[in-house]
Tab-separated table of C-alpha atoms in Angstrom:
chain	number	residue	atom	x	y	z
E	1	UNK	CA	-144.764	135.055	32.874
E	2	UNK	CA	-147.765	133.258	34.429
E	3	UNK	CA	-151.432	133.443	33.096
E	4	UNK	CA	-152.294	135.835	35.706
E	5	UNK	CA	-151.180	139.195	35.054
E	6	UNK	CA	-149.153	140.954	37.719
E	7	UNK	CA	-150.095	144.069	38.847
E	8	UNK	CA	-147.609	146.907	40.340
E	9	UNK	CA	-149.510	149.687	41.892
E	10	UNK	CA	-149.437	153.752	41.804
E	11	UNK	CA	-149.629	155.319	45.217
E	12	UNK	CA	-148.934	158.743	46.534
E	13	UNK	CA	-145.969	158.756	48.116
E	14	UNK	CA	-144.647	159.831	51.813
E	15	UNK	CA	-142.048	162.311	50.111
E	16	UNK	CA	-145.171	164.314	48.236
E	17	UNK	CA	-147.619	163.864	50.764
E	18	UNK	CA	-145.352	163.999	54.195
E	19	UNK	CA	-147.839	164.081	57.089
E	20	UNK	CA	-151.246	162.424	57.286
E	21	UNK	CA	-153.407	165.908	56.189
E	22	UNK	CA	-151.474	166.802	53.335
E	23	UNK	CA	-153.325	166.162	50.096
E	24	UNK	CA	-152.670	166.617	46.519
E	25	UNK	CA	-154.224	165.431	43.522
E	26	UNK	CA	-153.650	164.381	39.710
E	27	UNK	CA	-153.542	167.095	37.073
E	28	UNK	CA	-153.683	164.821	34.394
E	29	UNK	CA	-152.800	161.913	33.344
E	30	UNK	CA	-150.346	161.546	30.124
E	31	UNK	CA	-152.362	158.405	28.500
E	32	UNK	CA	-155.802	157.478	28.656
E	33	UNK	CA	-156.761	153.824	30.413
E	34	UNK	CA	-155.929	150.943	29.368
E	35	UNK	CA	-153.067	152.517	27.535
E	36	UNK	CA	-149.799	150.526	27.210
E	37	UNK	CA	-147.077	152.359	28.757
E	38	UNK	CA	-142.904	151.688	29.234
E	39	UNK	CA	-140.953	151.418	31.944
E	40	UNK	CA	-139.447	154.780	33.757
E	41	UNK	CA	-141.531	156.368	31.586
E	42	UNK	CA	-143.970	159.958	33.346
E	43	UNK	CA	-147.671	158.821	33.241
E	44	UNK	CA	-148.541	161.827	34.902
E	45	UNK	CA	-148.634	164.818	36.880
E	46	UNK	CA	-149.073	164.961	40.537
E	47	UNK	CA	-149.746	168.290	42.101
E	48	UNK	CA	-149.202	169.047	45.977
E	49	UNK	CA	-148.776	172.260	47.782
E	50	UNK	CA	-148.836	174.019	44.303
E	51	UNK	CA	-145.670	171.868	43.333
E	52	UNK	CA	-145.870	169.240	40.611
E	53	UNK	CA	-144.083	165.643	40.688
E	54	UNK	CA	-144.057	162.856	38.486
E	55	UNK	CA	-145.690	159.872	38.675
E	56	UNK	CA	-143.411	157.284	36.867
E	57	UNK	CA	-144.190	153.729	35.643
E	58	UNK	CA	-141.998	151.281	37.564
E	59	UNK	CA	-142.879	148.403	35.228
E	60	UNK	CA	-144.045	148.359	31.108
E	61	UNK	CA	-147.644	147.279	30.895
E	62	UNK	CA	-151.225	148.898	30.229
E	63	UNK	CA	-152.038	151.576	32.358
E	64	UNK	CA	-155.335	150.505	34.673
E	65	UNK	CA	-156.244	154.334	35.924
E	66	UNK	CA	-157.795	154.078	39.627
E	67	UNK	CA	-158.149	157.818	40.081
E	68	UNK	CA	-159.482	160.988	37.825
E	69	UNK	CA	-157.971	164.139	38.004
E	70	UNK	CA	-158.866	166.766	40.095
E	71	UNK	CA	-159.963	164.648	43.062
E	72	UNK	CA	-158.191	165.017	46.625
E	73	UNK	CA	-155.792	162.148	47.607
E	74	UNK	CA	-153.781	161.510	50.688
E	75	UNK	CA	-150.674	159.853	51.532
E	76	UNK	CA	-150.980	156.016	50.458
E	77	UNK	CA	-154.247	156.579	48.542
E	78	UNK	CA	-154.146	154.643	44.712
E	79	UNK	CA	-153.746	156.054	41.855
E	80	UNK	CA	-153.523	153.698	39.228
E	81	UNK	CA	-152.139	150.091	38.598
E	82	UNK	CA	-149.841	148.810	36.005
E	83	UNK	CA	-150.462	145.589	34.387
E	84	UNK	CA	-147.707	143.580	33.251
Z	1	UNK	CA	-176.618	177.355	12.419
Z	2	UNK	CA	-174.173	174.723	12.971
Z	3	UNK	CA	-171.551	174.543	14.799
Z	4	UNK	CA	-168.754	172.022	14.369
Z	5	UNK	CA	-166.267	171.240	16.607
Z	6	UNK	CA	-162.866	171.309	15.156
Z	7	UNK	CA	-160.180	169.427	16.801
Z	8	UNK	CA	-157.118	171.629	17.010
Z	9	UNK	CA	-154.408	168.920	17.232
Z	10	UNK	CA	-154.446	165.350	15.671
Z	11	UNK	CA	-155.791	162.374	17.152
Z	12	UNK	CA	-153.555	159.673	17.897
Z	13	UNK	CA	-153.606	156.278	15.784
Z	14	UNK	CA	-153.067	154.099	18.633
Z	15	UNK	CA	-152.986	154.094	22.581
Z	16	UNK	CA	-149.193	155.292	23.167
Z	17	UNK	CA	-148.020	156.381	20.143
Z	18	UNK	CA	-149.060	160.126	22.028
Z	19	UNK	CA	-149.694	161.465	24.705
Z	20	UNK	CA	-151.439	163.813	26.295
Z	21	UNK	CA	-149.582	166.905	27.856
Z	22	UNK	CA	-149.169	169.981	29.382
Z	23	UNK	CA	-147.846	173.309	27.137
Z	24	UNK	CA	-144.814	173.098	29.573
Z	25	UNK	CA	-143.870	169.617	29.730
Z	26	UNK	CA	-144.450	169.724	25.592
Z	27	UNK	CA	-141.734	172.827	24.999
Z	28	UNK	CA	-139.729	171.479	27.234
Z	29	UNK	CA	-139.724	167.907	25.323
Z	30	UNK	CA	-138.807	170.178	22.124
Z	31	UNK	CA	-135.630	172.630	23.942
Z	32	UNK	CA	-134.411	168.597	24.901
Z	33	UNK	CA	-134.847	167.369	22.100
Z	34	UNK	CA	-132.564	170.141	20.107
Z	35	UNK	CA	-129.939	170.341	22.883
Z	36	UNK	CA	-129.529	166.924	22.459
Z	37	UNK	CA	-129.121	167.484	18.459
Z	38	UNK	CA	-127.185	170.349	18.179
Z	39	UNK	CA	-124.797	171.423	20.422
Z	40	UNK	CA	-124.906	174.722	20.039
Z	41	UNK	CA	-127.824	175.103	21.696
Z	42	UNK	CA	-127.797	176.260	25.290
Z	43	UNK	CA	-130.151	177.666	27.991
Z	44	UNK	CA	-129.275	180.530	29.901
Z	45	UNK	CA	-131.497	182.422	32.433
Z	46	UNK	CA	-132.561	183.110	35.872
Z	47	UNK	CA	-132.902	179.505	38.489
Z	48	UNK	CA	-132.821	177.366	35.420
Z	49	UNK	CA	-129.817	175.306	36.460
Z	50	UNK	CA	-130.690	174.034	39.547
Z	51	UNK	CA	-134.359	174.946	39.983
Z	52	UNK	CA	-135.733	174.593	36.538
Z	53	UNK	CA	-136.746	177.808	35.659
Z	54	UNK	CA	-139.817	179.221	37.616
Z	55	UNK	CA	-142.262	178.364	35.310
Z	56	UNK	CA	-140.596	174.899	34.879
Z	57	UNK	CA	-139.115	175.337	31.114
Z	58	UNK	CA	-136.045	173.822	32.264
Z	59	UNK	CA	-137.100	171.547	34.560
Z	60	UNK	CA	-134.920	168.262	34.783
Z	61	UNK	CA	-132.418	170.066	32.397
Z	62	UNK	CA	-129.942	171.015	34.339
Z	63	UNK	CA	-129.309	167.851	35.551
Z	64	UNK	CA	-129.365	166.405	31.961
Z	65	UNK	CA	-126.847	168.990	30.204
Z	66	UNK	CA	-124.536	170.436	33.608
Z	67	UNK	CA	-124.616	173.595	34.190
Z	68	UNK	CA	-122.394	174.879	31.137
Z	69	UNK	CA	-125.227	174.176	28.717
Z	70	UNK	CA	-128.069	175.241	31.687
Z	71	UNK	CA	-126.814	178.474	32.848
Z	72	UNK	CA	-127.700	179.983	35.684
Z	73	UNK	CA	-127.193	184.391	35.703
Z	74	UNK	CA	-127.732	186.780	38.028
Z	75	UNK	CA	-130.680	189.401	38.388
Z	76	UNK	CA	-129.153	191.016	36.141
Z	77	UNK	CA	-131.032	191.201	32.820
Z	78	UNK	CA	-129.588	193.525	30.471
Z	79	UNK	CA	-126.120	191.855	30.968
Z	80	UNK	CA	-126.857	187.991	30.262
Z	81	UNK	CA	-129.698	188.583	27.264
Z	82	UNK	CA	-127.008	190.722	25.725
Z	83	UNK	CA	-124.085	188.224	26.024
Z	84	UNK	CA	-126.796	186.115	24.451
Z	85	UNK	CA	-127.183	188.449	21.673
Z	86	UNK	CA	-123.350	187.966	21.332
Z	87	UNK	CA	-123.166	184.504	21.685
Z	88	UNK	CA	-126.046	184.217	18.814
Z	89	UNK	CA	-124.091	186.437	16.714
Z	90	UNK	CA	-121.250	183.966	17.032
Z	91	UNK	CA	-123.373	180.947	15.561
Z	92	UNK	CA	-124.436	179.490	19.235
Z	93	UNK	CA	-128.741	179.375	19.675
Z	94	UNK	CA	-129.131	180.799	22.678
Z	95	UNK	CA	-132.681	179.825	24.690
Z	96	UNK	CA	-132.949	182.923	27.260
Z	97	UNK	CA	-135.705	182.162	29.820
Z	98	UNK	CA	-136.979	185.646	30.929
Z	99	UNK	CA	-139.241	184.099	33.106
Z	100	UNK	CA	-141.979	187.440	33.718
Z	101	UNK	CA	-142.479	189.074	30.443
Z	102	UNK	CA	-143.058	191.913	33.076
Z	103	UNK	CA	-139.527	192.159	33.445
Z	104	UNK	CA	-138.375	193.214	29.723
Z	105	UNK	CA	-138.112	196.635	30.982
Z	106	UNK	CA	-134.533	195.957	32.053
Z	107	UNK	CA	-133.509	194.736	29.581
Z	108	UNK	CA	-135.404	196.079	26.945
Z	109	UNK	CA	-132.178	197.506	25.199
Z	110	UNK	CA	-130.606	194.829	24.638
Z	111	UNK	CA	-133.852	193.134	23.198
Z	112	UNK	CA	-134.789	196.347	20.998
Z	113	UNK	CA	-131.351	198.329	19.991
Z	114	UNK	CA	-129.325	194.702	19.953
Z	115	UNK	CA	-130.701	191.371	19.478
Z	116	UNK	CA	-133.945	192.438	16.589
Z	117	UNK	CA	-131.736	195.279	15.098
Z	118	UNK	CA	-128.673	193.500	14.385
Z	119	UNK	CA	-129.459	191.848	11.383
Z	120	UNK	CA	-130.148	194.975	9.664
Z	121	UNK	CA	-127.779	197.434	11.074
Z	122	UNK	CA	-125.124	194.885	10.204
Z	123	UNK	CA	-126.487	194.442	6.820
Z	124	UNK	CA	-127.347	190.913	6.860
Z	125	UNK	CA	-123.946	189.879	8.317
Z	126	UNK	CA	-125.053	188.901	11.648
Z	127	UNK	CA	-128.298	186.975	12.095
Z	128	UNK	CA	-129.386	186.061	16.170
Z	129	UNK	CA	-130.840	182.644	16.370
Z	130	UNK	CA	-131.955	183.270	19.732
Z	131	UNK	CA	-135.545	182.213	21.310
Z	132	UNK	CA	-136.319	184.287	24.126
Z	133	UNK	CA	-138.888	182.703	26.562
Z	134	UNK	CA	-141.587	184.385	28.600
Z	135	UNK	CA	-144.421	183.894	30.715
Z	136	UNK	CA	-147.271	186.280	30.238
Z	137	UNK	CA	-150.285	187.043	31.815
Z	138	UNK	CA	-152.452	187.351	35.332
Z	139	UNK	CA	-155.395	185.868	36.806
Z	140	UNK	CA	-153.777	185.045	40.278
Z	141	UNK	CA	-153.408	188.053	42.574
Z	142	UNK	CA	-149.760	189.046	41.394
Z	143	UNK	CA	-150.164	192.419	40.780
Z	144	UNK	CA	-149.607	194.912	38.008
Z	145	UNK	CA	-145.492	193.785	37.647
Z	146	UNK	CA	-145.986	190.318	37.237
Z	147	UNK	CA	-149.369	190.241	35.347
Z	148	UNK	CA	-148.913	191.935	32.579
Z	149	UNK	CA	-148.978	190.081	28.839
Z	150	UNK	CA	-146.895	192.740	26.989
Z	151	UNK	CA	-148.368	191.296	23.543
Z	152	UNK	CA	-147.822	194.498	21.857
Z	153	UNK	CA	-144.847	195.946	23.536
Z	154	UNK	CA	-142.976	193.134	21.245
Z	155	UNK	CA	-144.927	193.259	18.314
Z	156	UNK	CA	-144.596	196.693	17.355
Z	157	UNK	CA	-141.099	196.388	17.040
Z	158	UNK	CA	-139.590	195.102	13.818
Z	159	UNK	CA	-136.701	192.635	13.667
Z	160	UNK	CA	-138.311	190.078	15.969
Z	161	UNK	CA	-141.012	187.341	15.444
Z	162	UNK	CA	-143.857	186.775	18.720
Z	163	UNK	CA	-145.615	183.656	18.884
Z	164	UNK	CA	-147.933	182.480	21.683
Z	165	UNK	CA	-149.104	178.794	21.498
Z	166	UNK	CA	-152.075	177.998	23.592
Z	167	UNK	CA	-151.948	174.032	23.634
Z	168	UNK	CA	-149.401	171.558	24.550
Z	169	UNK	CA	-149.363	170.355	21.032
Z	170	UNK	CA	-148.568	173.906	19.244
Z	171	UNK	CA	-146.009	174.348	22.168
Z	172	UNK	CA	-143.881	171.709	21.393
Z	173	UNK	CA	-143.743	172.164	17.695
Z	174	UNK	CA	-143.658	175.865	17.478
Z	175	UNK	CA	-140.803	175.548	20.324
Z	176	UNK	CA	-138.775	173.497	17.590
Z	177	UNK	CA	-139.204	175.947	14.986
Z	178	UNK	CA	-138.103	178.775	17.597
Z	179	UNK	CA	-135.119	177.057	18.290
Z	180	UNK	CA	-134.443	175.542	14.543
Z	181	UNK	CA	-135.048	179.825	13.096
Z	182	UNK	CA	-132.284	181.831	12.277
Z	183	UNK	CA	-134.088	185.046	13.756
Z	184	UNK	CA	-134.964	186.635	16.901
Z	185	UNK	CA	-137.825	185.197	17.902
Z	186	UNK	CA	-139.862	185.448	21.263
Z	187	UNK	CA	-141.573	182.681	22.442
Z	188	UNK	CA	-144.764	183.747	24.988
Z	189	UNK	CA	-146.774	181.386	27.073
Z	190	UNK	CA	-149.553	182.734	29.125
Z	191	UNK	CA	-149.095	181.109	32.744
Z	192	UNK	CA	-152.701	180.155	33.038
Z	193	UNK	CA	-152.332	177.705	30.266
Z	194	UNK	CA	-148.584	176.177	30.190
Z	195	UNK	CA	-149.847	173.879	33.721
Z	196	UNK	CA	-147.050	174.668	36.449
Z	197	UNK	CA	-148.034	174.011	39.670
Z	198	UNK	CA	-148.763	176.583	40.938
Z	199	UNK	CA	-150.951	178.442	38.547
Z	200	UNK	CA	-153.879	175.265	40.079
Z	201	UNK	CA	-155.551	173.732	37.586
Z	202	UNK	CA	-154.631	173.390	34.349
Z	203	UNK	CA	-156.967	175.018	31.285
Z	204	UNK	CA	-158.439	171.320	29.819
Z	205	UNK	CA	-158.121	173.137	26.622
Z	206	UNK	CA	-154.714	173.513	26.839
Z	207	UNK	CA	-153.995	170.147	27.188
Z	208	UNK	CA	-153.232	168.071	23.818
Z	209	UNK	CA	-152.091	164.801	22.473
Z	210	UNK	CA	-148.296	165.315	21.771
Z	211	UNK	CA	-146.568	162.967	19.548
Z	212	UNK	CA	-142.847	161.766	21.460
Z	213	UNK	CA	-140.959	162.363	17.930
Z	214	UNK	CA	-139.791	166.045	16.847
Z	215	UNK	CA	-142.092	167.959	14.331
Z	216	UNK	CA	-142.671	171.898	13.426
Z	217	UNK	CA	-145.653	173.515	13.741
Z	218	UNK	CA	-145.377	176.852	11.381
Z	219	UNK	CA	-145.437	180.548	12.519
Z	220	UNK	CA	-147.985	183.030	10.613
Z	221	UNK	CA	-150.860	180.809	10.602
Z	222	UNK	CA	-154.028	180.766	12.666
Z	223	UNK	CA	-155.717	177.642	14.285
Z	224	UNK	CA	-159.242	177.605	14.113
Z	225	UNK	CA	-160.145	176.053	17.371
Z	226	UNK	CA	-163.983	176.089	16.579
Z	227	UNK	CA	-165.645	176.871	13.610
Z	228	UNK	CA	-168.676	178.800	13.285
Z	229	UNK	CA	-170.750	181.342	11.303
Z	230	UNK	CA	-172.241	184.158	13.310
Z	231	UNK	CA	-169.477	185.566	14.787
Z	232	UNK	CA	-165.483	185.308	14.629
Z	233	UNK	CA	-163.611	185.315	17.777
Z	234	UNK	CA	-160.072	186.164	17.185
Z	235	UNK	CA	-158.028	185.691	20.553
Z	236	UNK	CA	-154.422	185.645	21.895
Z	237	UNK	CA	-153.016	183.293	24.556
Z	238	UNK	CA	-155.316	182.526	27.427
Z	239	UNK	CA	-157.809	184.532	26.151
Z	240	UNK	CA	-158.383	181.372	23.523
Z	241	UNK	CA	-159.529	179.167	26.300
Z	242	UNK	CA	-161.756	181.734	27.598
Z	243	UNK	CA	-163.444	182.339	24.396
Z	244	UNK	CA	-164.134	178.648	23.625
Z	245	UNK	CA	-166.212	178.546	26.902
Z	246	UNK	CA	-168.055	182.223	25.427
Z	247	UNK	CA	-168.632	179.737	22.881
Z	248	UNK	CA	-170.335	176.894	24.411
Z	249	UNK	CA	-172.861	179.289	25.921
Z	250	UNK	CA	-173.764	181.134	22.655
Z	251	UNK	CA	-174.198	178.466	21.094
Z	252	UNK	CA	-176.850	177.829	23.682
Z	253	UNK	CA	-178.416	181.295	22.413
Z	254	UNK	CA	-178.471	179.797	19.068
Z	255	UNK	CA	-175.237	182.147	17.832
Z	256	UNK	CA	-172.714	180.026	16.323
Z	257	UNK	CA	-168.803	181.305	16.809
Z	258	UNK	CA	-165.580	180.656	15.218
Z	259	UNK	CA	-162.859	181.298	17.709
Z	260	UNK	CA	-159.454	181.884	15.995
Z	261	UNK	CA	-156.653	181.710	17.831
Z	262	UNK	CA	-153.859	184.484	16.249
Z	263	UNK	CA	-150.819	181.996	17.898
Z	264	UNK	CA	-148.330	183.845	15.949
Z	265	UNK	CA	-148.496	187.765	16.533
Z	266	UNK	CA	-145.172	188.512	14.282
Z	267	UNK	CA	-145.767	187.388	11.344
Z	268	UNK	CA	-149.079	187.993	11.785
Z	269	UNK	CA	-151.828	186.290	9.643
Z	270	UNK	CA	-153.991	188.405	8.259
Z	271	UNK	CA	-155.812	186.615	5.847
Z	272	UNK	CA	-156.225	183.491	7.620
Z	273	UNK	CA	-158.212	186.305	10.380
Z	274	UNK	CA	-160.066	187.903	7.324
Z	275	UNK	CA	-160.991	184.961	5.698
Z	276	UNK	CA	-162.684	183.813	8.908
Z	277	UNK	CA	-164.404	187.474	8.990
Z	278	UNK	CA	-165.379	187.351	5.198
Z	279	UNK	CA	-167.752	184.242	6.241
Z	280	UNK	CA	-168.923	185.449	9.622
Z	281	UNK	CA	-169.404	189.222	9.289
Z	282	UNK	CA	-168.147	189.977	12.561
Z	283	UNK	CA	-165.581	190.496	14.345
Z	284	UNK	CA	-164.775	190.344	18.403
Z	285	UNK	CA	-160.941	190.489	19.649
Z	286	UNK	CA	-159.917	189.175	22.629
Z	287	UNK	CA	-156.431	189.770	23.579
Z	288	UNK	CA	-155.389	189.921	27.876
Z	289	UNK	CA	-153.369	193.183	26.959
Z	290	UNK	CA	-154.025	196.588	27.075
Z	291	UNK	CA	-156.573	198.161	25.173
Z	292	UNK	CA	-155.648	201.315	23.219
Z	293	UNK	CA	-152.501	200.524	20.905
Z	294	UNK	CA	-152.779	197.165	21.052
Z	295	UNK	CA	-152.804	193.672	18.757
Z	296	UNK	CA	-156.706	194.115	18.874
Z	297	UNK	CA	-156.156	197.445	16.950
Z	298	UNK	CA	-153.934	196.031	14.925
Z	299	UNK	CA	-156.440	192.777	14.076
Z	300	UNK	CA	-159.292	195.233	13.430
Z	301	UNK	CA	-157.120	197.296	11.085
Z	302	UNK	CA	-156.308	194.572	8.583
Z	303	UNK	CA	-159.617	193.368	8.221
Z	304	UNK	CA	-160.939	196.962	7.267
Z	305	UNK	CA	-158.102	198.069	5.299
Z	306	UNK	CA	-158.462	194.999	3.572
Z	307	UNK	CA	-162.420	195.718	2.818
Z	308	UNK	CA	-164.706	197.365	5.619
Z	309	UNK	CA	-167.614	196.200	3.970
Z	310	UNK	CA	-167.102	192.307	5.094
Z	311	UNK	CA	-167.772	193.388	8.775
Z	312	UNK	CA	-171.746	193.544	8.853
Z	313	UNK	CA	-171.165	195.790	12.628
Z	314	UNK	CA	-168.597	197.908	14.782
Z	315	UNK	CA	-166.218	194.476	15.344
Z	316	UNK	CA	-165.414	194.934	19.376
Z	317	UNK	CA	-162.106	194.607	21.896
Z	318	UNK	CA	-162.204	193.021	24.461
Z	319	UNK	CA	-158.654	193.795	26.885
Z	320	UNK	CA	-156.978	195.246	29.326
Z	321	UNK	CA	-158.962	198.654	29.780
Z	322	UNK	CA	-155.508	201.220	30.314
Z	323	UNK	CA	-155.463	200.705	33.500
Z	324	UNK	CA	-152.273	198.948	35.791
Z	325	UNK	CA	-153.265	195.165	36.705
Z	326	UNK	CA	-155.086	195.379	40.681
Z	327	UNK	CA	-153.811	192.919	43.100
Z	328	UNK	CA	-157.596	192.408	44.878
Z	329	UNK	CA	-159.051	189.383	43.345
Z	330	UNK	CA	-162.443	190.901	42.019
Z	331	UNK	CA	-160.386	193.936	40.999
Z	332	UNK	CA	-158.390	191.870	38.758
Z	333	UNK	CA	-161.264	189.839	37.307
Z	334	UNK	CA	-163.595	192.710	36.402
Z	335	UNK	CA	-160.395	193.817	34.247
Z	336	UNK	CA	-159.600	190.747	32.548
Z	337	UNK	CA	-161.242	189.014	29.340
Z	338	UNK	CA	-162.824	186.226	31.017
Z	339	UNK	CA	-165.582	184.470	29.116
Z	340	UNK	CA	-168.333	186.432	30.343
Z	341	UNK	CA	-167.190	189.547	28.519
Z	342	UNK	CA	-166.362	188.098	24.914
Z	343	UNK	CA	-170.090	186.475	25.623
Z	344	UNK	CA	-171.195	190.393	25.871
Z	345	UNK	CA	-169.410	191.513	23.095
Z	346	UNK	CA	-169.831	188.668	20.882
Z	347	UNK	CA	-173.840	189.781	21.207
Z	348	UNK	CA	-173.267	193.349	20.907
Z	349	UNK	CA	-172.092	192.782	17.640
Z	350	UNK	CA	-174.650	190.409	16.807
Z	351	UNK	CA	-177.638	193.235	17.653
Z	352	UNK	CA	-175.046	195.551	15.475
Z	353	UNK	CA	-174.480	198.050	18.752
Z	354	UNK	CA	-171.276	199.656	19.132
């Protein structure tokens, strides 16, 4: 591991958010920031179209939140970074 | 007057160690947890399999356990909660997901003749460790069939226990002492507050820090979400969330209010209700059912047969006026016990009207 921390980020993906005017938004999320969270592991709740999906943690570090709940995002938009 | 703000769920002793949750996502953790412990525990019920139940209690489940632990049935009610009744009787812990409490009229048999009478009419032979699971409730323009909360409808019948946990971290535990119960017992989440999808926005209140190991949280006791002095709001299911926000604004009026959440409707606890009312005088019951034979008669009764002088006025009910559940949107909300109306009762009582 080098000095620098690498950082994996949170996006909303294509497969929630198909075309370019869908948006969703975060119902909450599971840990507050900063929070040190484990791979695979649901970090929170993404709603869309009145259908919720996970948001998982591809990597184990601390949880850098880039978006509040509640708040319209579109395809691509961040949600949050994981430090590792 | 003061007012403190009791925290109704433990606060976690270090980033991760909890987390914070929907009701949903925390009974689910708990039925996953115990099919993973015990094998005779199954889940059984309409779209569960493959879809994860409607209101999400099985979500990811399915996939998890196959489908001979996840059962998928047919629309046909009275057939699959009574071969649960049997399968209970036979030492399996059956998790039925009813989905609409709405629909217990079909099978409403099974529930009352078989499943809560069958430890008695057998003579203690045959206990049914069986949770049955139902959503409860309206607020979202689905009419009078699939709005309904039913609170009482259950209650009044002996032979079953009714619980209705209004945060994710009561879910979970009271979910594990469903399951882990050698009785009936039927498990009732109102749909405004367990956070699927497409209910919108998830009551904040609802949401709580939810520990990742297994725990119990007890049936028969109250929570006292708030504490206060002037006035004791005793509530059921979403009707908890509404009242904290009557709350917040009389406490801007200067009256101070205790809101109580009843949680577990059979067995029902009465003294932890009058011994709120003993140190506030008065009484206001909100409960998203119908008025007139209802738990809010029942709450009322047990504080004055236990000593009518505690209450310093009339207490008040604040429900379902008899009436069927409107589709129209401001239909529906000038029926239902939104936060407005225990604010109106709450000072009714406090000028000692009736």
């Amino acid at each position: 591991m080098s000095d620098t921390p690498r950082i994996v980020e949170l996006r909303v993906l294509e497969d929630w958010c198909p075309s370019e005017i869908d948006t969703g938004s975060i119902v909450l999320w599971f840990y507050p920031d900063g929070a040190r969270v484990s791979k695979g592991e649901v970090v929170a709740e993404f709603m869309v179209s009145k259908v919720t999906v996970e948001v998982v943690a591809p990597e184990a570090g601390v949880l850098r939140i880039r978006l509040e709940p509640e708040i319209e995002a579109y395809q691509g938009e961040l949600l949050a970074e994981i430090h590792y | 007057m003061s007012t403190k703000e009791a925290a109704p769920w433990p606060s976690p002793t270090k980033a991760g160690s909890s987390r914070s949750l929907t009701i949903s996502r925390a009974q689910r953790e708990a039925v996953e947890w115990e099919m993973t412990h015990d094998e005779r525990v199954f889940m059984m019920g309409e779209d569960v399999c493959g879809f994860g139940g409607v209101f999400g209690t099985a979500d990811g489940l399915g996939e998890k356990f196959g489908s001979e632990r996840v059962v998928d049935m047919p629309i046909s009610e009275t057939g699959w909660i009574g071969l649960a009744t049997g399968a209970a009787m036979e030492g399996m812990r059956p998790i039925i997901e009813l989905a609409y409490v709405d629909f217990i009229g079909v099978c409403y048999n099974a529930i009352v003749n078989h499943a809560a009478k069958t430890y008695f009419m057998s003579g203690g032979q045959y206990n049914v460790p069986m949770v049955l699971l139902c959503g409860t409730g309206g607020g979202y323009n689905n009419a009078a069939q699939h709005s309904q909360c039913l609170h009482a409808t259950l209650a009044h019948m002996p032979g079953l226990k009714v619980v209705s946990p209004t945060n994710a971290y009561d879910a979970k535990g009271m979910m594990h002492t469903a399951i882990r119960d050698d009785n009936f017992v039927v498990f009732m989440v109102h749909k405004g507050v367990s956070g699927v999808g497409f209910m919108g926005s998830t009551v904040k209140t609802s949401l709580s820090e939810v520990p990742h190991e297994d725990y119990t949280v007890p049936f028969g006791k109250v929570k006292v979400y708030r504490e206060g002095s002037d006035v004791t709001l005793a509530c059921v299911g979403l009707a908890v969330h509404q009242a904290l926000e009557s709350a917040d604004a009389l406490a801007k009026e200067g009256i101070s209010a205790e809101v109580v959440d009843i949680r577990s409707l059979v067995p029902l606890d009465r003294e932890g209700i009058i011994e709120s009312v003993a140190k506030t005088g008065r009484l206001v019951v909100a409960d998203e059912d119908y008025l007139s034979y209802g738990v809010s008669g029942e709450v009322i009764a047990s504080v004055a047969e236990h000593d009518p002088s505690m209450l310093k006025a009339p207490p008040q009910r604040v429900c379902i006026p008899d009436v069927s559940i409107p589709f129209s949107r401001p239909l529906e909300n000038s029926i239902l016990p939104l936060a407005e109306k225990i604010t109106i009762a709450a000072k009714t009582t406090m000028e000692g009207r009736r």
